Coordinates of N, CA, C and O in Angstrom, one line a residue:
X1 N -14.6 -44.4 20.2 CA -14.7 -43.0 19.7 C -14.1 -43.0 18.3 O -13.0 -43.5 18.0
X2 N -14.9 -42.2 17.5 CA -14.4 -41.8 16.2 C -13.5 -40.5 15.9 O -13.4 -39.8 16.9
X3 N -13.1 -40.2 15.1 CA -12.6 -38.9 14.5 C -13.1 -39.1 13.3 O -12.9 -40.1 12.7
X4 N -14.0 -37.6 12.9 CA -13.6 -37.0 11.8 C -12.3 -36.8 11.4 O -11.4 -36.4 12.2
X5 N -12.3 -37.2 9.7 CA -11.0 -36.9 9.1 C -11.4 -35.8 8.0 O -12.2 -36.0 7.2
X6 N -10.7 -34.6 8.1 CA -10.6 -34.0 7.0 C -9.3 -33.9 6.2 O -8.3 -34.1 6.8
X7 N -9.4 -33.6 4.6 CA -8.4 -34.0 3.5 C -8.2 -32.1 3.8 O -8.9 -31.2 4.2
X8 N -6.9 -32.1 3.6 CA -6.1 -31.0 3.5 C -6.6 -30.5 1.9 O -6.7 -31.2 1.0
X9 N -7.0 -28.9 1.9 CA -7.0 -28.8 0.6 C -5.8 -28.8 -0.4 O -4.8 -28.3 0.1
X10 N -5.8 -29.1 -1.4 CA -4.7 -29.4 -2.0 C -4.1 -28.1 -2.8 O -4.6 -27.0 -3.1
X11 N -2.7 -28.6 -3.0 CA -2.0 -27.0 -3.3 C -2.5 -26.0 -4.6 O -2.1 -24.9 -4.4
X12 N -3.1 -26.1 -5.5 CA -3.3 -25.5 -6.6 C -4.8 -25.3 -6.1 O -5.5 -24.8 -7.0
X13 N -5.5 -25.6 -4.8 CA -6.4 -25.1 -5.0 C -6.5 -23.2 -3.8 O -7.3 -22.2 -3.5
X14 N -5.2 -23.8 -3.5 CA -4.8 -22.3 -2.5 C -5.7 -20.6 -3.6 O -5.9 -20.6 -4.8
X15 N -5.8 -20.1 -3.1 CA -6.6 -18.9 -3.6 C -5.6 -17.6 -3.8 O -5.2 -17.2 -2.7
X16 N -5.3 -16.8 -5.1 CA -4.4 -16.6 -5.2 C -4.9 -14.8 -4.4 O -6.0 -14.3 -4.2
X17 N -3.4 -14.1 -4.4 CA -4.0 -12.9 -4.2 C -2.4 -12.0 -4.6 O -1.2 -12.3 -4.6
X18 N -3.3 -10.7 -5.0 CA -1.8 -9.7 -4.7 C -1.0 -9.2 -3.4 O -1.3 -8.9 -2.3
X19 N 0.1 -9.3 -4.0 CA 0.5 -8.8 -2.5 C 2.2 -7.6 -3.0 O 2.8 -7.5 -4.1
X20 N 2.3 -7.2 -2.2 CA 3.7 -6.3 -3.0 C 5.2 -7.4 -2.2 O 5.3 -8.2 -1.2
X21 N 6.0 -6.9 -3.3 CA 7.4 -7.7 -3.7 C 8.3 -7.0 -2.7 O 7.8 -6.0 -2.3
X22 N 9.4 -7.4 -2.3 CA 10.2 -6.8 -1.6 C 11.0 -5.4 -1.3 O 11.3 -4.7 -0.3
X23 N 11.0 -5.4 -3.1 CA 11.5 -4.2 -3.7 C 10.5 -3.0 -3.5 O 10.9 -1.8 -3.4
X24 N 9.2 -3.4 -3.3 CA 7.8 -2.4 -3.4 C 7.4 -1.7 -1.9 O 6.9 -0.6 -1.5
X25 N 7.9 -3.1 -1.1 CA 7.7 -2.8 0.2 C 8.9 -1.8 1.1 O 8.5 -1.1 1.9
X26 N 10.0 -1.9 0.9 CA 11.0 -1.4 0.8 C 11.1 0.4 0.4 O 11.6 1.3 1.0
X27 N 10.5 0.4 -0.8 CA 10.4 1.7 -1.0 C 9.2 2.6 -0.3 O 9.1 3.8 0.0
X28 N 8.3 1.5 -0.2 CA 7.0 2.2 0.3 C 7.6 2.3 1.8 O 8.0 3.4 2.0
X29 N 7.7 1.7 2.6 CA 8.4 1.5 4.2 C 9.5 2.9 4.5 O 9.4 3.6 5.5
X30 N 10.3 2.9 3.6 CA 10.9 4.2 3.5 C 10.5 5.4 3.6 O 10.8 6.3 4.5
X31 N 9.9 5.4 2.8 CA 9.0 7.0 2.7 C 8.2 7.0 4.4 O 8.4 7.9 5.2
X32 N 7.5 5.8 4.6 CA 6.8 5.4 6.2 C 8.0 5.5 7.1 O 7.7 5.7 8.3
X33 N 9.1 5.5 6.8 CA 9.7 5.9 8.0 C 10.3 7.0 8.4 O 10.9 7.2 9.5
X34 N 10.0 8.0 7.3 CA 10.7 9.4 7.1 C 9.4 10.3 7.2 O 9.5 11.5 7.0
X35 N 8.1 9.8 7.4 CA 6.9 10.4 7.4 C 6.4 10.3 9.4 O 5.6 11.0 10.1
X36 N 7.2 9.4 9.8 CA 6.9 8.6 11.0 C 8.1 9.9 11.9 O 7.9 11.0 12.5
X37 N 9.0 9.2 11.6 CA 10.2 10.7 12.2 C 9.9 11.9 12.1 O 10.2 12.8 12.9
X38 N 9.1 12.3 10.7 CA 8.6 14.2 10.9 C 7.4 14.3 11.5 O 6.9 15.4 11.5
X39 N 6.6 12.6 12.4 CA 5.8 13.0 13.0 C 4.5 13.5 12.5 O 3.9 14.4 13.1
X40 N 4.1 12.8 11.4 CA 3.0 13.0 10.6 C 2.2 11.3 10.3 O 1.1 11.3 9.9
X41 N 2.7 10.5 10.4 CA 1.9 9.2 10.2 C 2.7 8.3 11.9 O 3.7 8.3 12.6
X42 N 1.4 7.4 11.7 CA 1.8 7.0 13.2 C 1.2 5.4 12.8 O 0.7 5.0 13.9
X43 N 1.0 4.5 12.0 CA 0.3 3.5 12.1 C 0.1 2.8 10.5 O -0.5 3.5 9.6
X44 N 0.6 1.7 10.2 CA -0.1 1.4 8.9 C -0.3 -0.4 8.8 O 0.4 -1.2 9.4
X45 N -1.2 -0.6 7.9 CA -2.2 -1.8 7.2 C -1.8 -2.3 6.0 O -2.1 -1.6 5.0
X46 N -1.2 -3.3 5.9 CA -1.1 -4.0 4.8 C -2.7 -5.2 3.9 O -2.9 -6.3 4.3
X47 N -3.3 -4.5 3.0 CA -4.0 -5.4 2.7 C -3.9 -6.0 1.5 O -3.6 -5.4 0.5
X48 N -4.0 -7.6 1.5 CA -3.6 -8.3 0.1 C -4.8 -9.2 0.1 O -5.0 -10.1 0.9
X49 N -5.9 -8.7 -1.2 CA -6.7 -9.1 -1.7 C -6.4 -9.6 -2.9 O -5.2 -9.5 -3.1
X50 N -7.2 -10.2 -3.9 CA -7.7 -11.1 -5.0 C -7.1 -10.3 -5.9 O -6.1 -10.8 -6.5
X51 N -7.5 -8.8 -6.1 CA -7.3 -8.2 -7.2 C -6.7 -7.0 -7.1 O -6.6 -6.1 -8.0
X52 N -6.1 -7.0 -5.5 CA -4.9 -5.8 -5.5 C -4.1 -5.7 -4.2 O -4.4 -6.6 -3.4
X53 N -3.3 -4.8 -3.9 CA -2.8 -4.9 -2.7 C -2.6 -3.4 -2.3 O -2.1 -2.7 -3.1
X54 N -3.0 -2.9 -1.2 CA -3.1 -1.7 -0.5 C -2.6 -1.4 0.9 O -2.9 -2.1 1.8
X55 N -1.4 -0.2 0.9 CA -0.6 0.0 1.9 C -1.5 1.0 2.1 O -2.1 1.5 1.1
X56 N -2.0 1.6 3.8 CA -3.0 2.4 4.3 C -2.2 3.0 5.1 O -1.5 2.4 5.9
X57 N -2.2 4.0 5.0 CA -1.0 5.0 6.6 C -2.7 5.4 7.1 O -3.8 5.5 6.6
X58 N -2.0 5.8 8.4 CA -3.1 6.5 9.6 C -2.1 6.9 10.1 O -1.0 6.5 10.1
X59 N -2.8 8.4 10.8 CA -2.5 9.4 11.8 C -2.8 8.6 13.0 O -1.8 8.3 13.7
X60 N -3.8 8.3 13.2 CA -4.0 7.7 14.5 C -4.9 6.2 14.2 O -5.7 6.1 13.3
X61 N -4.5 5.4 15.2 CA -5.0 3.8 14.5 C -6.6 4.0 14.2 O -7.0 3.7 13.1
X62 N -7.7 4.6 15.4 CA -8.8 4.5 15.3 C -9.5 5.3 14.1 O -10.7 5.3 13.9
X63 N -8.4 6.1 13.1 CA -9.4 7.2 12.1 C -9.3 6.5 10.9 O -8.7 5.5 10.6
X64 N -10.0 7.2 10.0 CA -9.9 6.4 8.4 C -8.1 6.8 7.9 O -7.4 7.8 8.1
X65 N -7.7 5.8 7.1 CA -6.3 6.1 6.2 C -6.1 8.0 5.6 O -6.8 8.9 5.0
X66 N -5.4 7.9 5.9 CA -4.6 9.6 5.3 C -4.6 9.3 3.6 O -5.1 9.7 2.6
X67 N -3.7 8.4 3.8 CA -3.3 7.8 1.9 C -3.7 6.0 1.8 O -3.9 5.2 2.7
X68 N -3.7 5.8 0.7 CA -4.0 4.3 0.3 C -2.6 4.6 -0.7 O -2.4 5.8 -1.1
X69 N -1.5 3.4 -1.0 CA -0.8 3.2 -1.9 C -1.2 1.8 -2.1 O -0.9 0.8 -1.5
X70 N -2.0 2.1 -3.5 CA -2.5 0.8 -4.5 C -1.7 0.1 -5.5 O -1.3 0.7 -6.5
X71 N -1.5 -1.2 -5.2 CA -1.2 -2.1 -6.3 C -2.3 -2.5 -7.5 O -3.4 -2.6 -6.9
X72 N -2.4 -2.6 -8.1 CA -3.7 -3.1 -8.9 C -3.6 -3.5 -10.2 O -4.3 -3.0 -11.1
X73 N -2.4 -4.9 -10.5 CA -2.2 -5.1 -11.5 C -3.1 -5.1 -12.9 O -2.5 -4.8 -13.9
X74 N -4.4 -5.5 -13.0 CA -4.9 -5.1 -14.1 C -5.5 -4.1 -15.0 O -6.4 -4.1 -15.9
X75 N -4.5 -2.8 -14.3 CA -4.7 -1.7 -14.8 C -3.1 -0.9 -15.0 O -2.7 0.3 -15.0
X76 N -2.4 -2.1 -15.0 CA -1.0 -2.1 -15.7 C -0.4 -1.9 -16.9 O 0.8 -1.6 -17.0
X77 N -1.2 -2.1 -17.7 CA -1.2 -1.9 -19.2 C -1.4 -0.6 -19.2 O -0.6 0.3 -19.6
X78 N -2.9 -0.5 -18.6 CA -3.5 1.7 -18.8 C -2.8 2.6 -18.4 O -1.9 3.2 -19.0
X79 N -3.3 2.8 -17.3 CA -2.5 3.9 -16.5 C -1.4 3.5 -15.8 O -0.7 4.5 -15.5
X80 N -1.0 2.6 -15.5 CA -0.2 2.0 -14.5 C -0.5 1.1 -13.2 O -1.4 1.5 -12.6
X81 N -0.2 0.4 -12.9 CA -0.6 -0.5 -11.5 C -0.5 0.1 -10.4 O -1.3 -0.2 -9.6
X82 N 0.3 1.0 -10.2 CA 0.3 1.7 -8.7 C -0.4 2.9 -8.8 O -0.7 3.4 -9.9
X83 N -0.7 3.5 -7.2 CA -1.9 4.6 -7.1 C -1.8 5.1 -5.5 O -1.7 4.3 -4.6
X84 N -1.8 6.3 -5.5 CA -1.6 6.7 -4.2 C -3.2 7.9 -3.9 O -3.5 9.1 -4.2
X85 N -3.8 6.9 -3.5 CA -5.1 7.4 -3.2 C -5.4 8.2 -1.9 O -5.5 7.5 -0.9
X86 N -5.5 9.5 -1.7 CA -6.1 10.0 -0.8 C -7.2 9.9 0.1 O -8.0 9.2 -0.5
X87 N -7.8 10.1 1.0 CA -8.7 10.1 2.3 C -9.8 9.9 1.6 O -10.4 8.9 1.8
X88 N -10.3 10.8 0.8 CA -12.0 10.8 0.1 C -11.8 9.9 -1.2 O -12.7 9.9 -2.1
X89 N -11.1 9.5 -1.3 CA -10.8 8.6 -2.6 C -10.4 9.4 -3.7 O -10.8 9.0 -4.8
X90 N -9.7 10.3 -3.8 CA -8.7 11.0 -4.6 C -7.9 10.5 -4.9 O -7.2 9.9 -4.1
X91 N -7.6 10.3 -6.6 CA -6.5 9.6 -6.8 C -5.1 10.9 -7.5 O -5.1 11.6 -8.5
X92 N -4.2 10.8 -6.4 CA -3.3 11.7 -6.7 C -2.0 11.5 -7.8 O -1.4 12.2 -8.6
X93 N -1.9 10.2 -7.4 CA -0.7 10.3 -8.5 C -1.0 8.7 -8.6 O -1.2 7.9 -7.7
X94 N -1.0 8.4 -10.5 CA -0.6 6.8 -10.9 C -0.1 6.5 -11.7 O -0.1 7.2 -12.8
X95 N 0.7 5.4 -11.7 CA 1.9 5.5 -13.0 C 2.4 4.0 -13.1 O 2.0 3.1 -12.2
X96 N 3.1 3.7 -13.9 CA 3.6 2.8 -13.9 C 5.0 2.1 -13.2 O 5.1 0.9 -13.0
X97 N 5.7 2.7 -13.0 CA 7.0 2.8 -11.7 C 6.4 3.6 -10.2 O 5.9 4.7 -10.1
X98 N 6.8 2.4 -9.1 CA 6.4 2.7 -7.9 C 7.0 4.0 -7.3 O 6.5 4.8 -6.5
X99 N 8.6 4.2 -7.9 CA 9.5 5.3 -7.1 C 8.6 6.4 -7.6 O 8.5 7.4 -6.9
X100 N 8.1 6.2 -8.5 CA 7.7 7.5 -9.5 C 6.4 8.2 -8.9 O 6.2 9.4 -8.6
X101 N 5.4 7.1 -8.8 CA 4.3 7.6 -7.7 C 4.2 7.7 -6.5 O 3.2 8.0 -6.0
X102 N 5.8 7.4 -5.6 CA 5.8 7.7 -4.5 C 6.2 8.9 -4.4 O 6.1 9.4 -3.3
X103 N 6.6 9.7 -5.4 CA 7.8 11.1 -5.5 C 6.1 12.4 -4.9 O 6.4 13.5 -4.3
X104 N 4.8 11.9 -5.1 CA 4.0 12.3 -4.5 C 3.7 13.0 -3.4 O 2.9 13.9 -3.2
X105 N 4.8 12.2 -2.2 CA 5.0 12.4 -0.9 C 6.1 13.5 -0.5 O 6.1 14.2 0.5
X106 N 6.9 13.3 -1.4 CA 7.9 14.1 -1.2 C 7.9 15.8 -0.9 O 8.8 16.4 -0.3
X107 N 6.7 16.3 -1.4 CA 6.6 17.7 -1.1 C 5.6 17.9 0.6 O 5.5 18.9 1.3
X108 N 5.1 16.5 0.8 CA 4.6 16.7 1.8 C 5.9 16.6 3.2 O 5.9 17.2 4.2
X109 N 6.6 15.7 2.8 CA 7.8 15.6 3.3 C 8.6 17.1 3.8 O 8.9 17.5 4.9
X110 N 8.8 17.5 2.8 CA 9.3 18.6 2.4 C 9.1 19.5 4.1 O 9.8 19.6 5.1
X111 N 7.6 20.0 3.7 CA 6.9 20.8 4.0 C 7.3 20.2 6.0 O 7.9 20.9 6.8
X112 N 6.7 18.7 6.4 CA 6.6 18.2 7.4 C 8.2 18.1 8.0 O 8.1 17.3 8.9
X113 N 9.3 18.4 7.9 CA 10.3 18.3 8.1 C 11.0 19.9 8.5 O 11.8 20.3 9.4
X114 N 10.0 20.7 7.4 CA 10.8 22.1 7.8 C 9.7 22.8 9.4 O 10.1 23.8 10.0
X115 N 8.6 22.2 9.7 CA 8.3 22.2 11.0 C 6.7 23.1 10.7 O 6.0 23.3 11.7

């Protein structure tokens, strides 16, 4: 009996992708867990593609995302790299500092906390 051998692909040919940094996830996670305790988000999706990376909150696992928070470095220069996209694809707030476009949530907070 034989075996096929296959060659491992080699390291530089790994395929790269975005993904968010500690610091990014950290802040975004925060907000997810002060949105989770007022009982308004129940579920979220980390996606790290080629050309960006997207945090998805849901109300409930089976419906479409409430918000998208986008990374998208090659629109870093323009408007900014981050983007906190809404349900129908509204883009509500983008900027270049992540704290800054998360400050977005805050009035929803607000509101979800006083009952």
């Amino acid at each position: 009996m034989s075996a096929d051998l296959v060659a491992f692909p080699a390291a530089h040919a790994q395929t790269s992708f975005v993904a968010f940094d500690r610091r990014e996830l950290s802040l975004i996670l925060k907000i997810y867990g002060r949105m989770v305790a007022a009982g308004e988000w129940r579920d979220y999706a980390i996606d790290m593609l080629k050309d960006r990376a997207v945090f998805s909150v849901f109300r409930r696992t089976s419906e479409m995302p409430l918000f998208k928070i986008v990374k998208d470095p090659k629109l870093a220069r323009r408007q900014g790299a981050y983007q906190v996209v809404a349900t129908g694809g509204v883009i509500l707030k983008r900027g270049h500092e992540l704290a800054t476009v998360l400050r977005v949530f805050d009035s929803n907070l607000r509101l979800a906390e006083k009952g």
